Amino acid sequence: MYPKEVEKVLLKVQKPGRYVGGEPHSVVKKREEVDVRFAFCFPDVYEVGMSHLGIKILYGAINQVPYFWCERVFAPWIDMEHQMVEKNLPLYALESGDPVKDFDFIGFTLQYELSYTNILNMLKLAGLPLRSDDRPDLFNIVVAGGPCACNPEPLADFFDIFFLGDGEEVDLEVMELYRQCKREGTSKQEFLRRAAQIEGVYVPSLYDVEYNYDGTIKKYTPKEGAPATVCKRVVNDMDKAYFPESFPVPLVEVIHDRISVEVLRGCIRGCRFCQAGFLYRPFREKSMETIDRQCRALCESTGYDEISLSSLSTSDYSDLNGLLDYLHRWTEKEKVSLSLPSLRVDNFSPELMERVNSVRKSGLTFAPEAGSQRMRDVINKNVTEEELLHTVNVAFTEGWTRIKLYFMIGLPTETLEDVLAILELGKKVVDAFYANKEKPKGKAVEVSLSAAAFVPKPFTPFQWFGQDTMELLREKQRELKAGNRSRRVSVSYHGAETSFLEAVFARGDRRLCTVLEKAVEQGFHFDSWDECFDFDRWRALFELCGLDPAFYANRTRSFNEVLPWDHLDYGIRKEFLIEECKLAYEGRTTPNCREKCSGCGAACFKGGLCVEKR
């Protein structure tokens, strides 16, 4: 529960429920009965963090161990941060109200690059030194995991440990090692040396980096027995993987106010722009029985009446209709609705929608990603215009009148003609509505086109590609907006500046640590929020540090350049990514993993679809 000093400021902030804790099913233990305390820090506001499935899984996994205690910490919004600084209140955990600096582990999830300033700002609010070297004791071990841990180098100077891959098991192993070292009275350095031997653990301080004269990386050198390459951790059997039967139920409305149950991990598709599709290989499903049991348990414990069947691509579950029928044995009777967060153009059907009773007739969302077939082949989307038009016609016949389509601009080899093809596709969807004789009577169609700027990411076939300059992206955005002549089509796009900064930190190296450190000194935070993002200040900061951000974002790399993440192994062969990059430039596609194994390398984990196909 929150400290008494906090009570005095709650009436001065928006949504005080963010800061008080005390939710049903939050875990409170006796301090004297706990050996290791873990502060799970989500670097965004409560409503965002409490919608994240990962925090619920790891919170439960750690707390099921009697002598471990995991508590939650969220970034205070601007008004609360102001009060905390003014009243000298340290950042605290929701379960106990204890300051974060009282914890053995301070753990962050790295979900998106623009949260990096929030991470360091939370350490600052906790009263902790930012740099790992300035925390010499076996205490306040700062760790992180999540998708952005695949290139942790821009944060390397601040963290003691990064977890690569699935965290359910490796987190507990490191905490157990810490408990042992604590009892033995060993040093922090000895703990880190021993932790580095655990699969999935990267200790950045045990690797020296050298640079070439042109600013590129010459080599990484491990020391003190650290492995030359750090392999990610994988949980192969999803039926045996830990999943919570309850979780703290928020007292304020959160972004996704429902149950999320993970039905599979990984993706079969191989879209060349999609980092998650490669990071989370191999493709692993849960059985219907396991999903059913987990859904029942969470409904009973939390009281929610909506279940989101969550994954990167839920519609790729091997028997989705069968799964929905299996769940309907009790969900219909209990008036529990089912939702699918990700629908694909090529497997949308009336039969599927009949089973998903929570999808309202108000709107459907699909992601063709590119307007022209040429570009969809370049990115390996494997969706045709005919499939999209068939899908929207099915939707119109079933009563839908609003369609939202997601695209990217700035993709490799893209021309202005490819950009304008987005508008043409939107117009064809409108035409399909009016040509459909079974469309809803007396209603007009609305087609929304949303275009995000492409960001090249590590461990994808496009990791070498230089992002379009901001000027070129803005030009494409202007053409897209100006070219729209239809009253039934609306166009929106994501800011070029934030996408540029995202690319800088996605492909950056350790020299960016200085930039982030100075950013926090100058009060940068919540850079993913429009209210706080100030690109001019960022530009001035890079100039102050003597670094050119375009070197990281806009520069195309050669295949033989040493990349900042080359010493980290996510099971995807670099040779495979090079082959896929070359195929992209040739406009040739690769079949999905169910159709044919492409030899990406994920079979090394000896689990999931890679084994089943053999």
Coordinates of C-alpha atoms in Angstrom, one line a residue:
M1 CA 0.0 0.0 0.0
Y2 CA 1.2 3.5 -0.7
P3 CA 3.3 5.5 1.9
K4 CA 1.4 8.0 4.1
E5 CA 3.4 10.9 2.6
V6 CA 1.8 10.1 -0.8
E7 CA -1.7 10.6 0.6
K8 CA -1.1 14.3 0.9
V9 CA -0.5 14.7 -2.9
L10 CA -3.2 12.3 -4.3
L11 CA -5.8 15.0 -4.5
K12 CA -3.4 17.1 -6.6
V13 CA -3.0 14.6 -9.4
Q14 CA -5.1 13.1 -12.2
K15 CA -6.2 9.5 -11.6
P16 CA -4.9 8.9 -8.1
G17 CA -5.9 5.3 -8.4
R18 CA -2.8 4.8 -10.4
Y19 CA -0.7 5.2 -7.3
V20 CA -2.5 3.5 -4.4
G21 CA -2.2 -0.2 -5.0
G22 CA -4.4 -2.5 -2.9
E23 CA -6.0 -4.2 -5.9
P24 CA -7.7 -7.6 -5.5
H25 CA -5.1 -10.5 -6.0
S26 CA -2.1 -8.2 -5.5
V27 CA 0.5 -10.2 -3.6
V28 CA 1.6 -9.0 -0.2
K29 CA 4.2 -11.0 1.8
K30 CA 6.0 -10.4 5.1
R31 CA 9.4 -8.8 4.5
E32 CA 11.1 -10.9 7.1
E33 CA 10.0 -14.1 5.3
V34 CA 11.4 -13.1 2.0
D35 CA 15.0 -13.6 0.8
V36 CA 14.9 -11.7 -2.5
R37 CA 12.7 -8.8 -3.5
F38 CA 12.1 -7.9 -7.2
A39 CA 10.6 -4.5 -8.3
F40 CA 9.0 -5.1 -11.7
C41 CA 9.1 -1.7 -13.3
F42 CA 7.0 -0.9 -16.3
P43 CA 8.3 2.4 -17.9
D44 CA 4.9 3.9 -18.7
V45 CA 1.7 4.8 -16.9
Y46 CA -0.3 2.3 -14.9
E47 CA -3.1 2.0 -17.5
V48 CA -0.6 0.9 -20.1
G49 CA 1.5 -1.4 -17.9
M50 CA -1.5 -3.2 -16.4
S51 CA -2.6 -4.1 -19.9
H52 CA 0.6 -5.9 -20.6
L53 CA 0.5 -9.7 -20.4
G54 CA 4.2 -10.2 -19.7
I55 CA 4.1 -8.3 -16.4
K56 CA 1.2 -10.6 -15.2
I57 CA 3.1 -13.8 -16.2
L58 CA 6.4 -12.8 -14.5
Y59 CA 4.6 -11.3 -11.4
G60 CA 2.9 -14.6 -10.8
A61 CA 5.9 -16.8 -11.7
I62 CA 8.2 -15.0 -9.2
N63 CA 5.6 -14.8 -6.4
Q64 CA 4.8 -18.5 -6.5
V65 CA 8.2 -19.0 -4.9
P66 CA 7.7 -18.5 -1.2
Y67 CA 11.0 -16.7 -0.5
F68 CA 10.7 -14.3 -3.6
W69 CA 8.5 -11.3 -3.7
C70 CA 7.8 -9.4 -6.9
E71 CA 6.1 -6.0 -6.6
R72 CA 4.9 -3.6 -9.4
V73 CA 6.2 -0.1 -10.2
F74 CA 4.9 2.2 -12.9
A75 CA 6.1 5.5 -14.2
P76 CA 4.3 8.4 -12.5
W77 CA 2.6 10.7 -14.9
I78 CA 3.9 14.3 -15.2
D79 CA 1.7 15.7 -12.5
M80 CA 2.6 13.0 -10.0
E81 CA 6.3 13.2 -10.8
H82 CA 6.2 16.9 -10.1
Q83 CA 4.7 16.3 -6.7
M84 CA 7.2 13.6 -5.9
V85 CA 10.2 15.8 -6.8
E86 CA 8.7 18.8 -4.9
K87 CA 8.0 16.7 -1.8
N88 CA 11.1 14.6 -2.1
L89 CA 9.1 11.4 -2.3
P90 CA 11.1 8.4 -3.8
L91 CA 9.6 6.1 -6.4
Y92 CA 7.9 3.2 -4.6
A93 CA 6.3 -0.2 -5.2
L94 CA 2.5 -0.6 -5.1
E95 CA 2.3 -3.7 -2.9
S96 CA 4.4 -2.6 0.1
G97 CA 4.8 1.1 -0.5
D98 CA 8.6 0.6 0.0
P99 CA 11.1 2.7 -2.0
V100 CA 12.5 1.0 -5.1
K101 CA 16.0 1.5 -3.7
D102 CA 15.2 -1.1 -1.0
F103 CA 14.9 -3.9 -3.5
D104 CA 17.5 -6.5 -4.5
F105 CA 16.4 -6.4 -8.2
I106 CA 15.0 -3.6 -10.2
G107 CA 13.7 -5.1 -13.4
F108 CA 12.4 -3.3 -16.5
T109 CA 10.6 -4.5 -19.5
L110 CA 11.9 -3.1 -22.8
Q111 CA 8.8 -2.9 -25.0
Y112 CA 9.6 0.1 -27.2
E113 CA 12.7 2.3 -27.8
L114 CA 11.0 5.6 -26.9
S115 CA 10.6 4.3 -23.3
Y116 CA 14.3 4.5 -22.6
T117 CA 14.2 7.9 -21.1
N118 CA 11.4 6.8 -18.8
I119 CA 13.5 3.9 -17.6
L120 CA 16.4 6.1 -16.6
N121 CA 14.0 8.7 -15.2
M122 CA 12.5 6.0 -12.9
L123 CA 16.0 5.1 -11.6
K124 CA 16.5 8.8 -11.0
L125 CA 13.2 9.1 -9.1
A126 CA 14.2 6.1 -7.1
G127 CA 17.4 7.8 -6.0
L128 CA 19.7 5.3 -7.6
P129 CA 22.9 5.9 -9.6
L130 CA 22.1 5.5 -13.3
R131 CA 25.3 3.7 -14.3
S132 CA 26.0 0.1 -13.3
D133 CA 29.6 1.0 -12.3
D134 CA 28.3 3.4 -9.7
R135 CA 26.3 0.6 -8.0
P136 CA 29.2 -1.6 -6.8
D137 CA 27.4 -3.6 -4.1
L138 CA 25.5 -6.9 -4.4
F139 CA 22.2 -5.0 -4.2
N140 CA 20.0 -3.0 -6.5
I141 CA 20.8 -5.3 -9.5
V142 CA 19.2 -3.6 -12.5
V143 CA 18.0 -6.0 -15.1
A144 CA 15.8 -6.0 -18.2
G145 CA 14.1 -8.2 -20.7
G146 CA 11.6 -7.9 -23.5
P147 CA 11.8 -7.4 -27.3
C148 CA 14.2 -4.4 -27.2
A149 CA 16.7 -6.5 -25.3
C150 CA 17.7 -7.9 -28.6
N151 CA 19.8 -4.8 -29.0
P152 CA 20.5 -3.6 -25.5
E153 CA 23.6 -1.6 -26.4
P154 CA 22.1 1.9 -26.1
L155 CA 21.4 1.0 -22.5
A156 CA 24.4 -1.2 -21.8
D157 CA 26.1 1.2 -19.3
F158 CA 23.1 1.4 -17.1
F159 CA 22.1 -2.3 -16.7
D160 CA 23.8 -5.2 -14.9
I161 CA 21.9 -7.9 -16.8
F162 CA 19.7 -8.3 -19.9
F163 CA 17.5 -11.4 -20.3
L164 CA 17.3 -12.6 -23.9
G165 CA 14.2 -14.6 -25.0
D166 CA 11.5 -16.1 -22.8
G167 CA 11.8 -15.0 -19.2
E168 CA 9.7 -17.4 -17.2
E169 CA 12.6 -19.7 -16.2
V170 CA 15.7 -17.6 -16.6
D171 CA 14.5 -14.8 -14.3
L172 CA 14.0 -17.3 -11.5
E173 CA 17.4 -19.0 -12.1
V174 CA 19.2 -15.7 -11.8
M175 CA 17.3 -14.8 -8.6
E176 CA 18.2 -18.2 -7.2
L177 CA 21.8 -17.6 -8.0
Y178 CA 21.6 -14.2 -6.3
R179 CA 20.1 -15.7 -3.2
Q180 CA 23.0 -18.1 -3.0
C181 CA 25.6 -15.4 -3.6
K182 CA 23.9 -13.3 -0.9
R183 CA 24.2 -16.1 1.6
E184 CA 27.9 -16.7 0.6
G185 CA 28.7 -13.0 0.8
T186 CA 30.2 -12.9 -2.7
S187 CA 30.8 -9.7 -4.6
K188 CA 28.6 -8.2 -7.3
Q189 CA 31.3 -8.9 -9.9
E190 CA 31.4 -12.6 -8.9
F191 CA 27.6 -12.8 -9.1
L192 CA 27.6 -11.3 -12.6
R193 CA 30.4 -13.6 -13.7
R194 CA 28.4 -16.6 -12.6
A195 CA 25.1 -15.2 -14.0
A196 CA 26.8 -14.8 -17.4
Q197 CA 27.1 -18.6 -17.6
I198 CA 23.3 -19.1 -17.5
E199 CA 21.7 -19.5 -21.0
G200 CA 19.8 -16.3 -21.9
V201 CA 21.8 -14.0 -19.7
Y202 CA 23.8 -11.1 -21.1
V203 CA 26.1 -9.1 -18.8
P204 CA 27.2 -6.1 -20.9
S205 CA 30.0 -5.1 -18.6
L206 CA 31.8 -8.4 -19.5
Y207 CA 32.2 -7.3 -23.1
D208 CA 34.5 -4.7 -24.4
V209 CA 33.7 -3.0 -27.7
E210 CA 36.2 -1.5 -30.2
Y211 CA 35.3 0.9 -33.1
N212 CA 36.8 1.5 -36.5
Y213 CA 37.9 4.9 -37.7
D214 CA 34.6 5.4 -39.6
G215 CA 32.5 4.9 -36.4
T216 CA 31.4 1.3 -37.2
I217 CA 32.1 -1.5 -34.7
K218 CA 35.4 -3.4 -35.1
K219 CA 34.7 -6.2 -32.6
Y220 CA 33.2 -7.3 -29.3
T221 CA 35.6 -9.0 -26.9
P222 CA 34.2 -11.1 -24.0
K223 CA 36.2 -11.2 -20.7
E224 CA 36.3 -13.0 -17.4
G225 CA 34.9 -16.2 -18.9
A226 CA 31.8 -14.7 -20.5
P227 CA 30.6 -16.6 -23.6
A228 CA 31.6 -15.2 -27.0
T229 CA 27.9 -15.4 -28.1
V230 CA 24.9 -15.2 -25.8
C231 CA 22.0 -17.4 -26.8
K232 CA 18.4 -16.5 -26.1
R233 CA 16.3 -18.6 -23.7
V234 CA 13.3 -20.6 -25.1
V235 CA 10.4 -22.3 -23.3
N236 CA 9.5 -25.1 -25.7
D237 CA 6.5 -26.7 -24.1
M238 CA 3.8 -24.0 -23.8
D239 CA 1.5 -26.4 -22.0
K240 CA 4.0 -26.7 -19.1
A241 CA 5.1 -23.0 -19.1
Y242 CA 3.9 -21.0 -16.1
F243 CA 0.7 -19.0 -16.6
P244 CA -1.1 -17.2 -13.8
E245 CA -4.5 -18.3 -12.5
S246 CA -5.1 -14.8 -11.2
F247 CA -3.6 -11.3 -11.4
P248 CA -4.1 -7.9 -9.7
V249 CA -7.4 -6.5 -11.0
P250 CA -7.1 -2.8 -11.7
L251 CA -9.2 -0.3 -9.7
V252 CA -9.1 2.2 -12.5
E253 CA -9.9 1.6 -16.2
V254 CA -6.9 0.4 -18.2
I255 CA -6.2 0.2 -21.9
H256 CA -7.1 -3.4 -22.3
D257 CA -9.6 -4.0 -19.5
R258 CA -10.1 -7.7 -20.0
I259 CA -8.4 -11.1 -19.6
S260 CA -5.6 -11.9 -22.0
V261 CA -4.7 -15.6 -22.5
E262 CA -1.7 -16.4 -24.7
V263 CA -2.6 -19.2 -27.1
L264 CA 0.7 -19.5 -29.0
R265 CA 4.1 -18.0 -29.1
G266 CA 6.0 -17.1 -32.3
C267 CA 4.7 -16.6 -35.9
I268 CA 4.8 -18.7 -39.1
R269 CA 4.6 -15.9 -41.5
G270 CA 8.1 -14.4 -42.0
C271 CA 7.1 -10.8 -42.8
R272 CA 10.5 -9.3 -43.5
F273 CA 9.8 -6.1 -41.6
C274 CA 8.4 -7.8 -38.4
Q275 CA 11.0 -8.1 -35.6
A276 CA 8.7 -10.0 -33.3
G277 CA 8.0 -12.6 -36.0
F278 CA 11.7 -13.6 -35.9
L279 CA 12.6 -12.9 -32.2
Y280 CA 9.9 -15.3 -30.9
R281 CA 10.6 -18.3 -33.2
P282 CA 10.0 -21.2 -33.0
F283 CA 6.2 -21.3 -33.4
R284 CA 4.7 -23.0 -30.3
E285 CA 1.0 -23.6 -29.6
K286 CA -0.8 -24.4 -26.4
S287 CA -3.3 -27.2 -26.4
M288 CA -7.1 -26.5 -26.4
E289 CA -7.3 -28.1 -23.0
T290 CA -4.6 -25.8 -21.5
I291 CA -6.1 -22.6 -23.0
D292 CA -9.6 -23.6 -21.8
R293 CA -8.3 -24.3 -18.2
Q294 CA -6.4 -21.0 -18.1
C295 CA -9.4 -19.0 -19.4
R296 CA -11.7 -20.6 -16.9
A297 CA -9.4 -20.0 -14.0
L298 CA -8.9 -16.3 -14.8
C299 CA -12.6 -15.7 -15.4
E300 CA -13.4 -17.2 -12.0
S301 CA -10.7 -15.3 -10.1
T302 CA -11.0 -11.9 -11.7
G303 CA -14.7 -11.6 -12.6
Y304 CA -14.0 -10.4 -16.2
D305 CA -16.5 -11.3 -18.9
E306 CA -14.3 -10.8 -21.9
I307 CA -11.3 -13.0 -23.0
S308 CA -8.8 -11.9 -25.6
L309 CA -7.0 -14.8 -27.2
S310 CA -3.6 -13.3 -27.5
S311 CA -0.5 -13.9 -29.7
L312 CA 1.3 -12.4 -32.6
S313 CA -1.1 -14.1 -35.0
T314 CA -4.0 -15.8 -33.2
S315 CA -5.7 -16.7 -36.5
D316 CA -2.8 -19.0 -37.3
Y317 CA -3.7 -21.3 -34.5
S318 CA -3.9 -24.7 -36.1
D319 CA -7.5 -25.3 -35.3
L320 CA -8.9 -21.9 -34.3
N321 CA -12.6 -22.8 -35.1
G322 CA -12.2 -25.9 -33.0
L323 CA -10.7 -23.9 -30.1
L324 CA -13.5 -21.4 -30.2
D325 CA -16.1 -24.2 -30.2
Y326 CA -14.3 -25.8 -27.3
L327 CA -14.4 -22.6 -25.3
H328 CA -18.1 -22.0 -26.2
R329 CA -19.1 -25.0 -24.2
W330 CA -19.1 -22.7 -21.2
T331 CA -18.4 -19.1 -22.3
E332 CA -21.9 -18.7 -24.0
K333 CA -23.6 -20.0 -20.9
E334 CA -21.6 -17.7 -18.6
K335 CA -22.0 -14.8 -21.0
V336 CA -18.3 -14.4 -21.5
S337 CA -17.3 -13.0 -24.9
L338 CA -14.2 -13.9 -26.9
S339 CA -12.1 -11.5 -29.0
L340 CA -9.2 -12.0 -31.4
P341 CA -6.7 -9.1 -31.4
S342 CA -5.2 -10.0 -34.7
L343 CA -7.2 -10.9 -37.8
R344 CA -5.5 -11.8 -41.1
V345 CA -6.9 -10.9 -44.5
D346 CA -6.3 -14.4 -45.8
N347 CA -8.3 -16.4 -43.1
F348 CA -11.2 -14.1 -42.3
S349 CA -14.5 -15.9 -42.7
P350 CA -18.2 -15.7 -41.6
E351 CA -17.8 -18.9 -39.7
L352 CA -15.0 -17.4 -37.7
M353 CA -16.9 -14.2 -36.9
E354 CA -20.0 -16.2 -35.8
R355 CA -17.8 -17.8 -33.1
V356 CA -16.3 -14.5 -32.0
N357 CA -19.3 -12.9 -30.5
S358 CA -17.6 -9.8 -29.1
V359 CA -16.6 -8.3 -32.5
R360 CA -19.2 -5.6 -33.1
K361 CA -20.4 -4.6 -36.5
S362 CA -18.9 -1.2 -36.1
G363 CA -15.5 -1.8 -37.5
L364 CA -12.8 -4.3 -38.6
T365 CA -9.1 -3.8 -38.9
F366 CA -6.7 -5.5 -41.3
A367 CA -3.0 -4.9 -42.1
P368 CA -2.1 -5.2 -45.8
E369 CA 1.0 -3.2 -44.9
A370 CA 1.6 -2.1 -48.5
G371 CA -0.6 -0.8 -51.3
S372 CA 0.9 -2.4 -54.3
Q373 CA 1.4 -6.2 -54.8
R374 CA 5.0 -5.5 -55.7
M375 CA 5.6 -4.0 -52.2
R376 CA 3.7 -6.8 -50.5
D377 CA 6.0 -9.3 -52.2
V378 CA 9.1 -7.3 -51.2
I379 CA 8.0 -7.5 -47.5
N380 CA 6.8 -11.1 -47.9
K381 CA 3.3 -10.3 -46.7
N382 CA 1.9 -13.0 -48.9
V383 CA -1.5 -11.3 -49.2
T384 CA -3.1 -10.4 -52.5
E385 CA -5.4 -7.7 -53.5
E386 CA -8.0 -10.3 -54.5
E387 CA -7.9 -11.8 -51.0
L388 CA -8.3 -8.4 -49.4
L389 CA -11.3 -7.5 -51.6
H390 CA -12.8 -10.9 -51.0
T391 CA -12.4 -10.4 -47.2
V392 CA -14.0 -6.9 -47.2
N393 CA -16.9 -8.2 -49.3
V394 CA -17.5 -11.0 -46.7
A395 CA -17.4 -8.3 -44.0
F396 CA -19.9 -6.1 -45.9
T397 CA -22.2 -9.0 -46.5
E398 CA -22.1 -9.8 -42.7
G399 CA -23.0 -6.2 -41.8
W400 CA -19.8 -4.3 -41.3
T401 CA -19.5 -0.8 -42.8
R402 CA -16.2 0.5 -41.3
I403 CA -12.9 -0.9 -42.4
K404 CA -9.5 0.2 -41.1
L405 CA -6.4 -0.7 -43.0
Y406 CA -2.8 -0.4 -41.7
F407 CA 0.1 0.3 -44.0
M408 CA 3.8 1.3 -43.8
I409 CA 5.6 3.9 -45.9
G410 CA 9.3 4.1 -46.4
L411 CA 9.8 0.4 -47.0
P412 CA 12.8 -0.9 -49.0
T413 CA 12.6 -0.2 -52.8
E414 CA 9.4 1.8 -52.3
T415 CA 8.5 4.4 -55.0
L416 CA 5.9 7.2 -54.9
E417 CA 3.8 5.0 -57.1
D418 CA 3.8 2.3 -54.3
V419 CA 2.7 5.0 -51.8
L420 CA -0.2 6.2 -53.9
A421 CA -1.2 2.6 -54.4
I422 CA -2.4 2.8 -50.8
L423 CA -5.0 5.3 -51.8
E424 CA -6.0 3.2 -54.9
L425 CA -6.5 0.2 -52.6
G426 CA -8.7 2.2 -50.3
K427 CA -10.8 3.4 -53.2
K428 CA -11.2 -0.2 -54.4
V429 CA -12.6 -1.2 -51.0
V430 CA -15.1 1.6 -51.2
D431 CA -16.1 0.5 -54.7
A432 CA -16.5 -3.1 -53.4
F433 CA -19.0 -1.9 -50.8
Y434 CA -21.2 -0.2 -53.3
A435 CA -21.0 -3.1 -55.8
N436 CA -22.0 -5.5 -53.1
K437 CA -25.7 -6.2 -53.4
E438 CA -25.9 -7.7 -49.9
K439 CA -24.3 -4.7 -48.2
P440 CA -26.2 -3.2 -45.2
K441 CA -29.1 -1.0 -46.5
G442 CA -29.2 2.7 -45.7
K443 CA -25.6 2.9 -44.5
A444 CA -22.4 4.4 -45.9
V445 CA -19.0 2.9 -45.9
E446 CA -16.0 4.4 -44.1
V447 CA -12.5 3.3 -45.0
S448 CA -9.6 4.5 -42.8
L449 CA -6.1 4.2 -44.1
S450 CA -3.3 4.5 -41.4
A451 CA 0.3 4.7 -42.6
A452 CA 3.2 4.3 -40.1
A453 CA 6.8 5.1 -41.0
F454 CA 8.9 2.0 -41.5
V455 CA 11.6 1.4 -38.9
P456 CA 14.4 -1.1 -39.7
K457 CA 14.9 -3.4 -36.7
P458 CA 17.6 -5.9 -35.6
F459 CA 17.2 -9.6 -36.4
T460 CA 15.1 -8.9 -39.5
P461 CA 16.0 -9.1 -43.2
F462 CA 15.8 -5.3 -43.3
Q463 CA 18.2 -4.7 -40.4
W464 CA 20.8 -3.4 -42.9
F465 CA 18.4 -1.0 -44.7
G466 CA 18.8 2.7 -44.2
Q467 CA 15.5 4.3 -43.1
D468 CA 14.1 7.0 -45.4
T469 CA 15.1 10.5 -44.3
M470 CA 12.5 12.5 -42.4
E471 CA 12.3 14.8 -45.4
L472 CA 11.5 12.0 -47.8
L473 CA 9.0 10.5 -45.3
R474 CA 7.2 13.8 -45.0
E475 CA 7.1 14.2 -48.8
K476 CA 5.5 10.7 -49.1
Q477 CA 3.0 11.6 -46.3
R478 CA 2.1 14.9 -48.0
E479 CA 1.5 13.1 -51.3
L480 CA -0.6 10.5 -49.6
K481 CA -2.8 13.1 -47.9
A482 CA -3.1 15.3 -51.0
G483 CA -3.9 12.4 -53.3
N484 CA -7.0 11.4 -51.4
R485 CA -10.1 12.6 -53.3
S486 CA -12.7 10.3 -51.8
R487 CA -15.1 11.5 -49.0
R488 CA -15.4 7.8 -47.9
V489 CA -11.6 7.4 -47.3
S490 CA -9.7 9.0 -44.5
V491 CA -5.9 9.1 -44.2
S492 CA -3.7 9.4 -41.1
Y493 CA 0.0 8.8 -40.6
H494 CA 2.6 8.5 -37.8
G495 CA 5.1 11.3 -37.2
A496 CA 8.4 11.0 -39.0
E497 CA 10.4 12.4 -36.1
T498 CA 9.4 9.8 -33.6
S499 CA 10.0 7.0 -36.1
F500 CA 13.5 8.5 -36.8
L501 CA 14.4 8.5 -33.1
E502 CA 13.0 4.9 -32.8
A503 CA 15.3 3.8 -35.6
V504 CA 18.3 5.5 -33.9
F505 CA 17.9 3.6 -30.7
A506 CA 16.8 0.4 -32.4
R507 CA 20.1 0.1 -34.3
G508 CA 22.3 2.1 -32.0
D509 CA 25.4 1.2 -30.0
R510 CA 26.9 2.0 -26.6
R511 CA 27.8 5.6 -27.5
L512 CA 24.2 6.4 -27.3
C513 CA 24.3 5.9 -23.5
T514 CA 25.8 9.3 -23.1
V515 CA 22.9 10.8 -25.1
L516 CA 20.3 9.1 -22.9
E517 CA 22.1 10.1 -19.7
K518 CA 22.1 13.7 -20.7
A519 CA 18.5 13.5 -21.8
V520 CA 17.4 12.4 -18.3
E521 CA 19.6 15.1 -16.8
Q522 CA 17.6 17.6 -18.9
G523 CA 14.2 16.2 -17.8
F524 CA 13.3 14.1 -20.9
H525 CA 10.5 11.6 -20.3
F526 CA 7.4 10.0 -21.9
D527 CA 8.9 10.4 -25.4
S528 CA 6.2 8.1 -26.9
W529 CA 3.6 10.6 -25.8
D530 CA 2.9 13.7 -28.0
E531 CA 2.5 15.8 -24.9
C532 CA 6.2 15.4 -24.1
F533 CA 8.0 14.6 -27.3
D534 CA 10.2 17.5 -28.5
F535 CA 12.4 16.6 -31.5
D536 CA 14.2 19.9 -31.5
R537 CA 15.5 19.2 -28.0
W538 CA 16.6 15.8 -29.1
R539 CA 18.4 17.2 -32.1
A540 CA 20.3 19.7 -29.9
L541 CA 21.2 16.9 -27.5
F542 CA 22.8 14.8 -30.3
E543 CA 24.8 17.9 -31.4
L544 CA 25.9 18.4 -27.8
C545 CA 27.2 14.8 -27.6
G546 CA 28.9 15.0 -31.0
L547 CA 26.9 12.2 -32.5
D548 CA 25.0 12.1 -35.8
P549 CA 21.7 10.3 -35.4
A550 CA 21.5 9.7 -39.1
F551 CA 24.5 7.5 -38.8
Y552 CA 22.3 5.0 -37.0
A553 CA 18.9 5.6 -38.6
N554 CA 19.5 6.5 -42.3
R555 CA 22.7 4.7 -43.2
T556 CA 22.5 1.4 -45.1
R557 CA 24.9 -1.1 -43.7
S558 CA 26.9 -3.7 -45.7
F559 CA 26.3 -7.4 -45.0
N560 CA 29.9 -7.8 -43.6
E561 CA 29.6 -4.9 -41.1
V562 CA 29.7 -5.9 -37.4
L563 CA 26.3 -5.0 -36.0
P564 CA 25.9 -4.0 -32.3
W565 CA 23.8 -7.1 -31.7
D566 CA 26.0 -9.7 -33.6
H567 CA 27.3 -11.2 -30.4
L568 CA 23.7 -12.0 -29.4
D569 CA 22.0 -15.1 -30.8
Y570 CA 18.2 -15.4 -31.2
G571 CA 18.4 -18.6 -33.2
I572 CA 18.0 -16.9 -36.6
R573 CA 21.0 -17.4 -38.9
K574 CA 22.5 -14.3 -40.2
E575 CA 23.0 -16.0 -43.5
F576 CA 19.2 -16.6 -43.7
L577 CA 18.5 -13.0 -43.0
I578 CA 20.9 -12.0 -45.8
E579 CA 19.2 -14.5 -48.2
E580 CA 15.8 -13.0 -47.3
C581 CA 17.1 -9.4 -47.8
K582 CA 18.3 -10.4 -51.3
L583 CA 15.0 -12.0 -52.1
A584 CA 13.2 -8.9 -51.0
Y585 CA 15.2 -6.8 -53.4
E586 CA 14.3 -9.3 -56.1
G587 CA 10.6 -9.1 -55.1
R588 CA 10.4 -12.8 -54.4
T589 CA 8.4 -14.3 -51.6
T590 CA 9.1 -17.1 -49.1
P591 CA 6.4 -19.6 -48.0
N592 CA 5.3 -19.6 -44.4
C593 CA 6.6 -22.2 -42.0
R594 CA 3.6 -24.5 -42.3
E595 CA 4.0 -24.7 -46.1
K596 CA 7.8 -25.2 -46.1
C597 CA 10.7 -24.9 -43.7
S598 CA 13.1 -22.2 -44.9
G599 CA 16.0 -23.2 -42.7
C600 CA 16.0 -20.0 -40.6
G601 CA 17.9 -21.7 -37.8
A602 CA 15.2 -21.8 -35.2
A603 CA 15.2 -25.6 -35.4
C604 CA 18.3 -25.4 -33.1
F605 CA 15.9 -25.0 -30.2
K606 CA 14.4 -28.5 -30.9
G607 CA 10.9 -27.5 -30.2
G608 CA 7.7 -26.1 -31.7
L609 CA 6.7 -26.3 -35.4
C610 CA 10.4 -26.7 -36.4
V611 CA 10.3 -30.2 -34.8
E612 CA 6.7 -31.0 -35.7
K613 CA 7.5 -30.4 -39.4
R614 CA 10.3 -33.0 -39.2

